């Protein structure tokens, strides 16, 4: 309080100006992780996203990560007429 506003804007390297610098990803990450096999129907994947309130699902085959499907991947495929 009492600090000149112009001075505060010119000296913005303090933590109050870079709040992300004070935090780690574990504080904001999703703790629920769901994985589906690649042959899962898109509709079933979308239902799992809604049920789990997730925007991404891991795609696993034989305990190996082969991809990630996101809600925007599904929306894009519908908008482009691929689904």
Rosetta silent file (secondary structure, phi, psi, omega in degrees, C-alpha in Angstrom):
SEQUENCE: XXXXXXXXXXXXXXXXXXXXXXXXXXXXXXXXXXXXXXXXXXXXXXXXXXXXXXXXXXXXXXXXXXXXXXXXXXXXXXXXXXX
SCORE:     score description
SCORE:     0.000 S_00000001
   1 L     0.000  145.243  177.968    0.000    0.000    0.000 S_00000001
   2 L    86.701  -11.433  178.816    1.185    3.488   -0.698 S_00000001
   3 L   -76.578  138.199  179.235    3.525    2.409   -3.515 S_00000001
   4 L   -61.269  133.703 -177.726    3.165    4.420   -6.688 S_00000001
   5 H   -60.087  -42.427  179.800    1.237    2.424   -9.323 S_00000001
   6 H   -60.710  -41.704  178.555    3.673    3.344  -12.113 S_00000001
   7 H   -63.297  -40.393  179.652    6.585    2.093   -9.995 S_00000001
   8 H   -64.494  -37.631 -179.811    4.775   -1.184   -9.327 S_00000001
   9 H   -73.079  -30.578 -178.948    4.192   -1.751  -13.047 S_00000001
  10 H   -80.756  -23.369  178.873    7.809   -1.034  -13.977 S_00000001
  11 L  -114.679   80.144 -173.306    9.192   -3.374  -11.319 S_00000001
  12 L  -110.068   30.004  179.707    7.177   -6.519  -11.916 S_00000001
  13 L   -95.325    5.891  178.371    9.732   -9.209  -11.134 S_00000001
  14 L   -80.411  160.983 -177.595    8.364   -9.874   -7.646 S_00000001
  15 L   -61.694  -26.163  179.188    6.316  -12.996   -6.819 S_00000001
  16 L   -67.663  -15.119  179.317    3.112  -10.968   -6.564 S_00000001
  17 L  -100.171  -16.275  179.524    3.386  -10.384  -10.318 S_00000001
  18 L  -129.306   72.878 -174.701    4.241  -13.967  -11.282 S_00000001
  19 H   -62.754  -27.852 -179.990    1.906  -16.102   -9.225 S_00000001
  20 H   -67.383  -27.543 -179.747    2.616  -19.204  -11.343 S_00000001
  21 H   -65.743  -21.554 -177.061    6.249  -19.129  -10.248 S_00000001
  22 H   -87.980   -1.615 -172.442    5.132  -19.839   -6.685 S_00000001
  23 L  -129.696  158.171  177.251    3.334  -23.092   -7.506 S_00000001
  24 L  -109.647  159.371 -178.020    4.030  -26.595   -8.821 S_00000001
  25 H   -62.847  -27.325 -179.487    1.969  -28.604  -11.293 S_00000001
  26 H   -61.775  -19.568  179.130    0.943  -31.115   -8.637 S_00000001
  27 H   -77.042  -19.487 -175.300   -1.256  -28.365   -7.185 S_00000001
  28 L  -123.934   -6.205 -175.206   -3.371  -28.076  -10.343 S_00000001
  29 L   -71.238  158.054  172.695   -3.088  -31.425  -12.110 S_00000001
  30 L   -75.792  132.374  179.422   -5.958  -33.863  -12.547 S_00000001
  31 L   -93.344  -17.176  176.773   -5.622  -36.697  -10.098 S_00000001
  32 L   -89.210  122.932  179.667   -8.101  -38.894  -11.905 S_00000001
  33 L  -123.885  125.544  177.087   -6.466  -40.681  -14.802 S_00000001
  34 L  -118.063  142.963  177.708   -8.433  -42.910  -17.141 S_00000001
  35 E  -130.388  142.226  179.803   -7.018  -45.075  -19.888 S_00000001
  36 E  -131.320  153.934  174.674   -8.805  -46.849  -22.704 S_00000001
  37 L   -74.587  157.791 -176.040   -7.646  -49.214  -25.432 S_00000001
  38 L   -62.220  -23.702 -178.580   -7.377  -47.790  -28.971 S_00000001
  39 L   -85.932    6.860  176.839  -10.368  -49.788  -30.228 S_00000001
  40 L   -64.940  130.850  176.456  -12.757  -48.047  -27.791 S_00000001
  41 L   -60.331  145.581 -178.050  -15.642  -46.396  -29.671 S_00000001
  42 H   -59.045  -40.609  179.631  -15.462  -42.594  -29.668 S_00000001
  43 H   -60.416  -39.654  178.298  -18.913  -42.338  -28.075 S_00000001
  44 H   -67.332  -38.465  177.268  -17.793  -44.500  -25.153 S_00000001
  45 H   -63.826  -42.584  179.013  -14.678  -42.367  -24.702 S_00000001
  46 H   -62.829  -40.888  178.254  -16.833  -39.225  -24.697 S_00000001
  47 H   -62.963  -40.260  177.615  -19.119  -40.752  -22.071 S_00000001
  48 H   -63.789  -38.349  177.716  -16.112  -41.562  -19.883 S_00000001
  49 H   -62.327  -45.031  179.946  -14.910  -37.965  -20.208 S_00000001
  50 H   -64.506  -47.803 -178.013  -18.298  -36.652  -19.107 S_00000001
  51 H   -61.178  -42.817 -178.394  -18.596  -39.162  -16.268 S_00000001
  52 H   -88.007   -1.493 -177.180  -15.071  -38.469  -15.002 S_00000001
  53 L    54.257   47.927 -178.128  -15.275  -34.729  -15.701 S_00000001
  54 L  -118.496  157.961  176.919  -12.098  -35.050  -17.762 S_00000001
  55 L  -113.471   -4.738 -179.754  -10.972  -33.479  -21.005 S_00000001
  56 E  -143.874  144.377  174.827   -8.291  -36.055  -21.857 S_00000001
  57 E  -129.236  141.251  174.024   -7.970  -39.818  -21.740 S_00000001
  58 E   -75.876  144.713  174.447   -4.849  -41.905  -22.131 S_00000001
  59 E  -111.533  114.854 -174.339   -4.917  -44.454  -24.939 S_00000001
  60 E  -119.437  141.975  174.822   -3.036  -47.567  -23.815 S_00000001
  61 E  -138.381  120.517 -178.736   -2.200  -50.789  -25.589 S_00000001
  62 L    52.733   51.333  179.011   -0.414  -53.604  -23.780 S_00000001
  63 L    59.743   24.058  179.719    0.653  -51.318  -20.908 S_00000001
  64 E  -126.254  131.733  177.459    2.141  -48.862  -23.394 S_00000001
  65 E   -71.581  120.459  179.158    0.956  -45.307  -23.968 S_00000001
  66 E  -112.230   -6.359  178.119    0.049  -44.986  -27.648 S_00000001
  67 E   171.170  178.788  175.423   -1.759  -41.649  -27.504 S_00000001
  68 E  -135.411  131.979  176.032   -4.014  -39.191  -25.768 S_00000001
  69 E  -111.190  133.386 -178.464   -7.518  -38.325  -26.918 S_00000001
  70 E  -115.474  163.343  176.675   -8.988  -35.000  -25.848 S_00000001
  71 H   -61.679  -35.377  178.577  -12.467  -33.548  -25.931 S_00000001
  72 H   -70.787  -28.242  173.191  -11.223  -31.019  -28.491 S_00000001
  73 H   -60.877  -43.970 -178.942   -9.955  -33.909  -30.670 S_00000001
  74 H   -67.686  -45.288  179.163  -13.506  -35.280  -30.740 S_00000001
  75 H   -60.287  -44.182 -179.824  -15.083  -31.876  -31.394 S_00000001
  76 H   -61.845  -43.162  179.896  -12.620  -31.190  -34.210 S_00000001
  77 H   -62.681  -39.509  177.372  -13.319  -34.575  -35.828 S_00000001
  78 H   -66.570  -46.536 -178.165  -17.070  -33.910  -35.717 S_00000001
  79 H   -63.282  -32.519  179.804  -16.659  -30.365  -37.100 S_00000001
  80 L   -86.053    0.015  178.151  -14.460  -31.653  -39.925 S_00000001
  81 L    76.858   15.966  177.947  -16.991  -34.352  -40.783 S_00000001
  82 L   -82.126  -13.630  177.605  -14.650  -37.221  -39.890 S_00000001
  83 L  -126.802    0.000    0.000  -17.207  -38.560  -37.405 S_00000001
